[in-house]
Tab-separated table of C-alpha atoms in Angstrom:
chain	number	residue	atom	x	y	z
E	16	UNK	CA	1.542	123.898	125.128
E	17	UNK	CA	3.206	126.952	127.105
E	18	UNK	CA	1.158	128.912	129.355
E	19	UNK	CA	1.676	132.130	131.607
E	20	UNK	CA	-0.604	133.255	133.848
E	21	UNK	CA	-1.794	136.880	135.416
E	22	UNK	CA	-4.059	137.880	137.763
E	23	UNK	CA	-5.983	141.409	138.480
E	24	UNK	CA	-6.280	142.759	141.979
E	25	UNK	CA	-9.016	141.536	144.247
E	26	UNK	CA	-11.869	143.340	145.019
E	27	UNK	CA	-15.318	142.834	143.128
E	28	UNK	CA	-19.372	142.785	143.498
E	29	UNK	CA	-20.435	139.107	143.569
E	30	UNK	CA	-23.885	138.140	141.823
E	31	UNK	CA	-25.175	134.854	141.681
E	32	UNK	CA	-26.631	134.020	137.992
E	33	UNK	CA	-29.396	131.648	137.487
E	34	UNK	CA	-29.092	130.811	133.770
E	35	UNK	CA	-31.901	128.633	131.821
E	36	UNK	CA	-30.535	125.472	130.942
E	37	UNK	CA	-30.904	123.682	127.405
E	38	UNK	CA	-30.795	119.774	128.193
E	39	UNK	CA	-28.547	117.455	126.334
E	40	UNK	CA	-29.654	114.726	124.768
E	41	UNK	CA	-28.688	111.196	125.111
E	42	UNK	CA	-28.084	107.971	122.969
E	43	UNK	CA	-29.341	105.043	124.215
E	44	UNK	CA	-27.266	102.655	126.527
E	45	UNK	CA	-23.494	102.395	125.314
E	46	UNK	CA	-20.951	100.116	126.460
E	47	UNK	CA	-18.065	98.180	125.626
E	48	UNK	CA	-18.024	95.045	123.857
E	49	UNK	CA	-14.155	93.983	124.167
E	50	UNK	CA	-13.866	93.042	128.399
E	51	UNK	CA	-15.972	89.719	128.913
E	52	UNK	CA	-14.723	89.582	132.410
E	53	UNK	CA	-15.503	93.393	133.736
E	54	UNK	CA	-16.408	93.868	136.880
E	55	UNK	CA	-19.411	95.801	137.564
E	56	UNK	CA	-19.267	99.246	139.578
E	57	UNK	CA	-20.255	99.093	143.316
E	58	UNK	CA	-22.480	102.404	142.676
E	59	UNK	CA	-25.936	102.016	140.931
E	60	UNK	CA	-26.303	104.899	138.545
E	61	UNK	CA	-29.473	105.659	136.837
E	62	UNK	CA	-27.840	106.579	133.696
E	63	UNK	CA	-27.285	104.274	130.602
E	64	UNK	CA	-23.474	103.600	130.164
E	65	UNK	CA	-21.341	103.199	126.663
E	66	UNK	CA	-23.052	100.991	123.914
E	67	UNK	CA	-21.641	99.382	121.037
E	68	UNK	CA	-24.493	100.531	118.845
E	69	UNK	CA	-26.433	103.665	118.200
E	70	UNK	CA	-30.068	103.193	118.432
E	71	UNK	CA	-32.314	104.815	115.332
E	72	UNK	CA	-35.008	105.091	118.262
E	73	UNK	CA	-35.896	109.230	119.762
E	74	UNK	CA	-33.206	110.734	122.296
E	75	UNK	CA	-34.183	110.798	125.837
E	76	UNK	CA	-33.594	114.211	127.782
E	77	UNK	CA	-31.294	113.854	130.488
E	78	UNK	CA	-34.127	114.851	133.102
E	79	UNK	CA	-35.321	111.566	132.547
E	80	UNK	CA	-32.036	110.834	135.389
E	81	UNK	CA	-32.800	112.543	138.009
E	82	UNK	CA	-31.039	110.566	140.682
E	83	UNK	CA	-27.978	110.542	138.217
E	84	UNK	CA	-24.924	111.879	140.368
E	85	UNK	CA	-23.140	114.505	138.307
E	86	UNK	CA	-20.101	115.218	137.225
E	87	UNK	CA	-18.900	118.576	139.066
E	88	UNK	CA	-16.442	120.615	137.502
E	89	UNK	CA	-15.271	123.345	139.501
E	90	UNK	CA	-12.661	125.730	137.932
E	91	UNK	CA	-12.060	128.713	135.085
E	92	UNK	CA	-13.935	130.314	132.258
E	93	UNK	CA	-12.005	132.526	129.889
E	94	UNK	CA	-12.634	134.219	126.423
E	95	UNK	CA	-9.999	132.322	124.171
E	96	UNK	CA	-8.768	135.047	121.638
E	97	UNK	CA	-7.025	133.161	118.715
E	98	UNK	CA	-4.235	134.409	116.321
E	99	UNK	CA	-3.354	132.117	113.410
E	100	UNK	CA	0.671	132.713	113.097
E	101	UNK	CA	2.977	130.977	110.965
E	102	UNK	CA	5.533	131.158	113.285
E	103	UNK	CA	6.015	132.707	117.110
E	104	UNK	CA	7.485	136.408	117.038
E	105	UNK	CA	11.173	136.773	118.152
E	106	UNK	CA	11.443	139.293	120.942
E	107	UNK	CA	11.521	142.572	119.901
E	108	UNK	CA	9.313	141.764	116.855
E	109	UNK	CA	5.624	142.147	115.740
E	110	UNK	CA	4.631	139.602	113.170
E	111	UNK	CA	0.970	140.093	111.224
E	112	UNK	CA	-1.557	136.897	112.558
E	113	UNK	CA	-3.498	135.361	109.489
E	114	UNK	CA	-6.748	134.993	111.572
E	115	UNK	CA	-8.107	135.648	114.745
E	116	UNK	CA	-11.333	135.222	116.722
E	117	UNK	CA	-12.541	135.146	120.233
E	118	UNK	CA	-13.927	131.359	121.201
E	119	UNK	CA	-14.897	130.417	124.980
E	120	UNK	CA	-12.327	128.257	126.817
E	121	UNK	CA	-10.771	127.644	129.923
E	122	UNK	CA	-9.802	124.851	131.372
E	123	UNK	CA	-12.674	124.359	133.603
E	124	UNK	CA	-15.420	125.477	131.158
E	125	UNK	CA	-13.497	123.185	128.320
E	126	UNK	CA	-14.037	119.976	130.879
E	127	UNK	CA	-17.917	121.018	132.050
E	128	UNK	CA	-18.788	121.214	128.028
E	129	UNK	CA	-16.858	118.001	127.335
E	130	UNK	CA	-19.088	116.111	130.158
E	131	UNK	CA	-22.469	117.531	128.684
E	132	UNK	CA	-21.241	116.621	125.102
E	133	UNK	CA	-20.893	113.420	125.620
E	134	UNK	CA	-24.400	113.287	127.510
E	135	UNK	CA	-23.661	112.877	130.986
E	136	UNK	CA	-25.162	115.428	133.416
E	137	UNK	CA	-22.538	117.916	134.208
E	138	UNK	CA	-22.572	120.888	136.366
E	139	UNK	CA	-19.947	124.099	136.335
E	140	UNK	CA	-19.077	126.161	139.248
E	141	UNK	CA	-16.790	129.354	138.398
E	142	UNK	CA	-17.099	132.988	137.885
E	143	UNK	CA	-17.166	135.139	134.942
E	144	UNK	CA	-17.656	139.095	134.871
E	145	UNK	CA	-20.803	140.656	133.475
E	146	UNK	CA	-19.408	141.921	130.040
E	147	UNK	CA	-19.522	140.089	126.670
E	148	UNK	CA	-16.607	137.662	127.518
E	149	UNK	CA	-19.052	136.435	130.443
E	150	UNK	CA	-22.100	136.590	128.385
E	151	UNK	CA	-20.444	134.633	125.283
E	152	UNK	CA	-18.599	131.348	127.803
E	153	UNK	CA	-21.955	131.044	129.770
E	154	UNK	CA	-24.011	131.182	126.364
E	155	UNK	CA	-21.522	128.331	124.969
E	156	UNK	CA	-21.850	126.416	127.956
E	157	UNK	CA	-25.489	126.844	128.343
E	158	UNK	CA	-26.284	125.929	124.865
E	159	UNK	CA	-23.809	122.369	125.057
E	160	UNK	CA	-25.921	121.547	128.400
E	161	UNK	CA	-24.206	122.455	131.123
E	162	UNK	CA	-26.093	123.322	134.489
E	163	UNK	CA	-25.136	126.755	135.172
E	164	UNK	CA	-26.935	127.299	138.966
E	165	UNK	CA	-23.500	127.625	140.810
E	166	UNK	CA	-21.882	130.250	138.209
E	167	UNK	CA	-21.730	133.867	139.980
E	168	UNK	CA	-21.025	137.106	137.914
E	169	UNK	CA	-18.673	139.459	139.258
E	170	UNK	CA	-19.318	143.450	138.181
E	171	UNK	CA	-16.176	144.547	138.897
E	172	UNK	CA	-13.876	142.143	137.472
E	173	UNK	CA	-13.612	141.199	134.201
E	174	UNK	CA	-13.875	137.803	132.910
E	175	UNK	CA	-10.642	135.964	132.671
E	176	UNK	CA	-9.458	135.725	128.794
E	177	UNK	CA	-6.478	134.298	126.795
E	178	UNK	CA	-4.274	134.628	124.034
E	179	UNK	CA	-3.618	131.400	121.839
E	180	UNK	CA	-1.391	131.551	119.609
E	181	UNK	CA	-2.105	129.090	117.164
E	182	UNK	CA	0.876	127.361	114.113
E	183	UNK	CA	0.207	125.575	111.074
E	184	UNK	CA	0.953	122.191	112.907
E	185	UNK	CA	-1.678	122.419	115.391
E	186	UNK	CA	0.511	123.402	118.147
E	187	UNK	CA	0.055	126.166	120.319
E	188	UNK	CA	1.522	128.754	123.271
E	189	UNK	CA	-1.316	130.539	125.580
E	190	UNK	CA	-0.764	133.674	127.518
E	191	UNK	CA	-3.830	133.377	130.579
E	192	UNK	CA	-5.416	136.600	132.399
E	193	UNK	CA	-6.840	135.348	135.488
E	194	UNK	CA	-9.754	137.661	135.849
E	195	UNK	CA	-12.681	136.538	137.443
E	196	UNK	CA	-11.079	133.163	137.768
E	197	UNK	CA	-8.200	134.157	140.460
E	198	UNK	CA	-10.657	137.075	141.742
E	199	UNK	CA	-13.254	137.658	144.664
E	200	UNK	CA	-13.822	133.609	145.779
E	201	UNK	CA	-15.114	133.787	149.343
E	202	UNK	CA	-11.972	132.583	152.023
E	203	UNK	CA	-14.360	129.945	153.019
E	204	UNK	CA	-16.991	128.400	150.574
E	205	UNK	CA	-20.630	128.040	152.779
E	206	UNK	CA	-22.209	124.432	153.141
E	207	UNK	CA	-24.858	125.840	150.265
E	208	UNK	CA	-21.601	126.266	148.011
E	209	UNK	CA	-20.283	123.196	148.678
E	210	UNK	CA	-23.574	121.381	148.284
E	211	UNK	CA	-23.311	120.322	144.794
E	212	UNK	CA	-20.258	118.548	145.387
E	213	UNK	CA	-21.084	116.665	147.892
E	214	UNK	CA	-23.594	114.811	145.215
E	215	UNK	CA	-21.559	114.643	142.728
E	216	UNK	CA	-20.552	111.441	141.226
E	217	UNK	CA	-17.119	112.982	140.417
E	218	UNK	CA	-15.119	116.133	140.841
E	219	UNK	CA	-13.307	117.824	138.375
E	220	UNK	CA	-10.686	120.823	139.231
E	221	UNK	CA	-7.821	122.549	137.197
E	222	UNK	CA	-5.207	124.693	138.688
E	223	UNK	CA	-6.589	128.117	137.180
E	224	UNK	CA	-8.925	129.121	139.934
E	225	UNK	CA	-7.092	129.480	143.784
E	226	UNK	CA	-5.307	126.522	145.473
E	227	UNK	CA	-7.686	127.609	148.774
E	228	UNK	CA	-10.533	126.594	146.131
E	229	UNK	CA	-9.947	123.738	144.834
E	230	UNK	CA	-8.451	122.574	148.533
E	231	UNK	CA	-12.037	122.904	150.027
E	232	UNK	CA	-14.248	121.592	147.582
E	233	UNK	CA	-11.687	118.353	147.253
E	234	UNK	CA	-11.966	118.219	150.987
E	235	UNK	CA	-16.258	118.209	151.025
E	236	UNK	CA	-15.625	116.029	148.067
E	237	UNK	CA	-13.668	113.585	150.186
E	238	UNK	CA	-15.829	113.655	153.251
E	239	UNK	CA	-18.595	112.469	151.115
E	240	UNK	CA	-16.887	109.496	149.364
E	241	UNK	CA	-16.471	111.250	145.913
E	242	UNK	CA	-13.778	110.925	143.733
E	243	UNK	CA	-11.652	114.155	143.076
E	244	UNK	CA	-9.406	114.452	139.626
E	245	UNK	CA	-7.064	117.052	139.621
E	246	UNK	CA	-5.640	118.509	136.308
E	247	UNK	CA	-2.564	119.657	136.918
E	248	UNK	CA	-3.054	122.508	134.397
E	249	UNK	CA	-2.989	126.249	135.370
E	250	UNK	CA	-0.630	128.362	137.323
E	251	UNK	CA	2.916	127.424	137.481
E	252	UNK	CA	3.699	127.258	141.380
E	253	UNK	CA	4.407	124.504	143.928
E	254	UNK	CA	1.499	122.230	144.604
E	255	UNK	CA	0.179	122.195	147.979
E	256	UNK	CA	0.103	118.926	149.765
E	257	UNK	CA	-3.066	119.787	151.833
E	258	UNK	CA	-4.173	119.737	148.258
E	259	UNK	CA	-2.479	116.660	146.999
E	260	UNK	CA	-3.640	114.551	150.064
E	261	UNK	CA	-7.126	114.714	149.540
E	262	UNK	CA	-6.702	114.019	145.503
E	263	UNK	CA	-7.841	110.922	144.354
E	264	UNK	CA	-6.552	110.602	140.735
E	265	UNK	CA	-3.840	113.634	139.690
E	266	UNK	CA	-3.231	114.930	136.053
E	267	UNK	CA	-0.517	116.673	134.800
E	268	UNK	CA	1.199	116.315	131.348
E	269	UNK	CA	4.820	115.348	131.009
E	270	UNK	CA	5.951	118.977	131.137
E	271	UNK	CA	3.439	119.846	134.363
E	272	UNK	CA	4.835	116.609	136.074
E	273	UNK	CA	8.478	117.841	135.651
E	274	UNK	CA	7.895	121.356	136.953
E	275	UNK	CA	6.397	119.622	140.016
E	276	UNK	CA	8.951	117.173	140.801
E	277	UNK	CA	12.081	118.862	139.646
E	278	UNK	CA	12.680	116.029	137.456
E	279	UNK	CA	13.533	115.017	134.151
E	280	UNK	CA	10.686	113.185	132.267
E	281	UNK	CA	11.644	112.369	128.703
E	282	UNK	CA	11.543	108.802	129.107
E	283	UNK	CA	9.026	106.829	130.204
E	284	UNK	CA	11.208	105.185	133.140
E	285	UNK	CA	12.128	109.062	133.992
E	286	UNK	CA	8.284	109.746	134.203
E	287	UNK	CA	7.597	106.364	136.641
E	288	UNK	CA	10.557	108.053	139.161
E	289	UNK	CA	8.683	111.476	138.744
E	290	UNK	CA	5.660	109.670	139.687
E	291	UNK	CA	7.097	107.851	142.417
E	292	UNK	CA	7.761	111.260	144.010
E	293	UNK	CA	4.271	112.154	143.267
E	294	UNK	CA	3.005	108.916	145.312
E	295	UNK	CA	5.578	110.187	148.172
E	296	UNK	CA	3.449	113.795	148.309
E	297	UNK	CA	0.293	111.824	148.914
E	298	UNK	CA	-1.491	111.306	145.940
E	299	UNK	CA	-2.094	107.397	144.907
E	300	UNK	CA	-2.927	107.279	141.187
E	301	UNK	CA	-1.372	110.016	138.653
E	302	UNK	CA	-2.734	109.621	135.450
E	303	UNK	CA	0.516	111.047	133.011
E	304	UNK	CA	-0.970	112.666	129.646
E	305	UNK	CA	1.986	112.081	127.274
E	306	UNK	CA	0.744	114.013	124.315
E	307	UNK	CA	2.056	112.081	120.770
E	308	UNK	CA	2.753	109.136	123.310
E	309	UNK	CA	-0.443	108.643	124.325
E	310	UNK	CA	-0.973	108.292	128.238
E	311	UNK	CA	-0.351	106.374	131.195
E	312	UNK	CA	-2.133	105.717	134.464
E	313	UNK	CA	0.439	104.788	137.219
E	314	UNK	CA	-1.711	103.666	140.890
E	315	UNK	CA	0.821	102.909	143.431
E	316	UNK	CA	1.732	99.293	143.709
E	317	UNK	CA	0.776	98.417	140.349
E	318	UNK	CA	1.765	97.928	137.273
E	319	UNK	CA	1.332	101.040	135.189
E	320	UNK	CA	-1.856	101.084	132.823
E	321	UNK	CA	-0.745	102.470	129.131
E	322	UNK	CA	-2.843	104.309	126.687
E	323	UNK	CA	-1.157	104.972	122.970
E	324	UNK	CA	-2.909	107.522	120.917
E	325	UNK	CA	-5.753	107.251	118.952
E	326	UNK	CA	-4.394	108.360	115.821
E	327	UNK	CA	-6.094	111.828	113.874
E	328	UNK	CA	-7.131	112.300	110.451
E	329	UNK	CA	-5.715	115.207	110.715
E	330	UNK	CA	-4.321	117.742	113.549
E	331	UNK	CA	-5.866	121.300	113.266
E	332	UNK	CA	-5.557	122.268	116.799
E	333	UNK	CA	-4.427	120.954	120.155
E	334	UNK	CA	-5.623	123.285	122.568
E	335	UNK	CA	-8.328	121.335	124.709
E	336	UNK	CA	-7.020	117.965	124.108
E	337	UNK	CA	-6.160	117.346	127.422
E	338	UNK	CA	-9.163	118.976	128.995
E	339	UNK	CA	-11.737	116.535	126.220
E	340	UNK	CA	-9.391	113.836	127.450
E	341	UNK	CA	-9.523	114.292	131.356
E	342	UNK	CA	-12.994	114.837	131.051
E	343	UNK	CA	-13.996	111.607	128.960
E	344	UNK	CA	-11.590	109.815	131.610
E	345	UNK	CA	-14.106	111.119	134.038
E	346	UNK	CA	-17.271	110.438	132.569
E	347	UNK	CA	-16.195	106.795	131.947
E	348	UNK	CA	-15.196	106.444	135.582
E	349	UNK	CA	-18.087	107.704	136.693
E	350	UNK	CA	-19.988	105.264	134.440
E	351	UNK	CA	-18.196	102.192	136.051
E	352	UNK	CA	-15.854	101.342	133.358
E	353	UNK	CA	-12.541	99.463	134.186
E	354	UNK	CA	-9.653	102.051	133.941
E	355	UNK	CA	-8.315	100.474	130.986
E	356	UNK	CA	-11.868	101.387	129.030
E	357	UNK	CA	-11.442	105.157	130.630
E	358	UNK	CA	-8.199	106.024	129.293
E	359	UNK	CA	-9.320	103.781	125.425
E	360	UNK	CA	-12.823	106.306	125.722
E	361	UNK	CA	-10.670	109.201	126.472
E	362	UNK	CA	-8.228	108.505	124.352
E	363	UNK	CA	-10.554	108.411	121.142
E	364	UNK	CA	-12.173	111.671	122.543
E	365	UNK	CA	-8.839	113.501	122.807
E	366	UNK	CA	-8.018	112.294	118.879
E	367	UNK	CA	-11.959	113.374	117.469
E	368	UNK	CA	-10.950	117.028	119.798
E	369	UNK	CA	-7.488	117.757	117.525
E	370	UNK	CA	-8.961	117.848	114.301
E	371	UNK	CA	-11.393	120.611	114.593
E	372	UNK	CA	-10.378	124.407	115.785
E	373	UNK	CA	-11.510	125.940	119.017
E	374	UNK	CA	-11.556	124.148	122.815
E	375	UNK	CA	-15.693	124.323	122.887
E	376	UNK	CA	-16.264	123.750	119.880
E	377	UNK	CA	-14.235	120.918	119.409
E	378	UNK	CA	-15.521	118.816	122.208
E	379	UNK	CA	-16.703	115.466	120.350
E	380	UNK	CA	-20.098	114.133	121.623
E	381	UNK	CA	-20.563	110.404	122.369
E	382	UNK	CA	-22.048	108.985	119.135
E	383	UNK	CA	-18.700	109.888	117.579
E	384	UNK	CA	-16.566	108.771	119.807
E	385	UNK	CA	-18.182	105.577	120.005
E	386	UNK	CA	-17.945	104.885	116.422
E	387	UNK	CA	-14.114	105.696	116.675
E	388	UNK	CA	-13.729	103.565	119.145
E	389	UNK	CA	-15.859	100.733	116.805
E	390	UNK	CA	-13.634	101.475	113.959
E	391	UNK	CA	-10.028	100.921	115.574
């Protein structure tokens, strides 16, 4: 995937957007059958965890958790406007698009609908504008579960959008306006702001709102003991190691890693020396997303944990693979699973994600990832 981002100027009106919130349901408990030996998580969650088998019994509404700590995704919301093209247009040229149709995305939003879809209680904070971009990401995300109490509507900005350009083999290039994403975020986020993350059971943030940001609400996230994953995804500039430092797990995809290192990373022993340098900027555990390779979790002064692909049916579309696969990472951690069982859950949620179109809409929800996982 090839992204370039812009960003509009920054001044705004900032609203803050209560949105009524349609609860996910949940399967009952789900785990793993394949680790005899697992060790059990040191945190007690109130929340059933993976199951080998889907119950027949009534779903239970996710309010039935209250003291379940959330996943917290903090990051962007854009309008994702899709053109089917056979091929991408040579410069100079304007080529006629077989489809096209406007889908909510973003990296941020993709994640936060991911974590509700696969019925763990997830909360996104972001911004969107008040026009019908806004109205039809917060809609999508309200209807797949998401808390929305920490989303704020800007009047003067419009939401942040993007152009996917979508081939026959699934592949795809992305051109990203910022928006509301890059726009109007207060220079220091209050102790109300920050609340949220500081019960959260896990962070999630993306490189497609500001560095100042996501540097803050790792730093609350930190001084409260919970874990922050960084997806590397977003803007292409250096990373900042005030950022880095206070990371616990960092994402990026082979391509990300290289741009960040200055490296090469086509083999695997080129990606461990990239890494390496990634461990020497402060950040102990880099989880590499290798695409067709599948991925690979490399904690420093271990042996690196690999992941191959959970082979597709069929690949329709790859954008928000990475996002469905970060976030399934997540929700496993967050569950207690062994990191082995993160990247396998992830890995099956990522394959389920490529064979339908759309980000959103192609999140898979936990019953189906679980039987993919059953049947491989």
């Amino acid at each position: 995937m090839k992204a370039v981002s812009f960003s509009p100027a920054n001044h705004c009106n900032l609203k803050l957007q209560k949105y009524p919130i349609k609860q996910p349901t949940l399967a009952n408990p789900i785990h793993f059958n394949n680790h005899q030996n697992q060790k059990p998580s040191n945190k007690k969650h109130h929340f059933p965890s993976f199951s080998i088998k889907a119950s027949k019994t009534p779903q239970t509404p996710l309010t039935k958790y209250p003291n379940t700590p959330p996943l917290v995704v903090v990051g962007s919301a854009n309008a994702d406007i899709y053109v089917e093209i056979d091929r991408l247009p040579a410069e100079g040229e304007t080529i006629s698009a077989k489809t096209g149709q406007t889908l909510a995305g973003g990296k941020g939003a993709n994640q936060a609908a991911c974590g509700a879809k696969l019925s763990y209680p997830t909360y996104f904070v972001g911004q969107v504008g008040e026009d019908a971009h806004g109205k039809l990401i917060t809609e999508a995300l309200k209807n797949g579960g998401v808390n929305l109490d920490c989303v704020r509507n800007l009047s003067d900005v419009p939401t942040g959008h993007a152009v996917v350009m979508l081939q026959p083999d699934g592949q795809n290039s992305i051109i990203i306006v910022g928006g509301a994403n890059m726009s109007c975020w207060p220079e220091k986020l209050s102790d109300e702001d920050l609340e949220v993350v500081r019960k959260a059971g896990v962070v999630l943030l993306q490189r497609e709102i500001p560095d100042l940001v996501n540097i803050q609400v790792a730093k609350a996230a930190k001084s409260a003991g919970v874990p922050v994953i960084l997806d590397a995804g977003g803007m292409d500039a250096p990373m900042p190691p005030e950022l880095l430092n206070v990371v616990d797990i960092f994402s990026p995809n082979e391509s990300e890693l290289a741009r960040l290192t200055c490296m090469s990373t086509e083999s695997f022993e080129q990606i461990g020396q990239a890494v390496v340098k990634c461990h020497k900027m402060g950040v102990k555990q880099v989880l590499v997303k290798l695409g067709a390779k599948g991925s690979a979790l490399f904690i420093e002064g271990e042996k690196p944990i690999k992941q191959t692909i959970i082979s597709a049916a069929r690949v329709l579309d790859t954008t928000g693979a990475g996002d469905t696969f970060t976030a399934a990472f997540a929700v496993a951690l967050v569950e207690g699973k062994t990191k082995e069982e993160c990247m396998r859950f992830a890995a099956a949620a990522a394959s389920l994600c490529v064979q339908v179109k759309g980000a959103i809409p192609s999140m898979p929800d936990r019953t189906s990832v679980l039987h993919l996982l059953q049947t491989v």
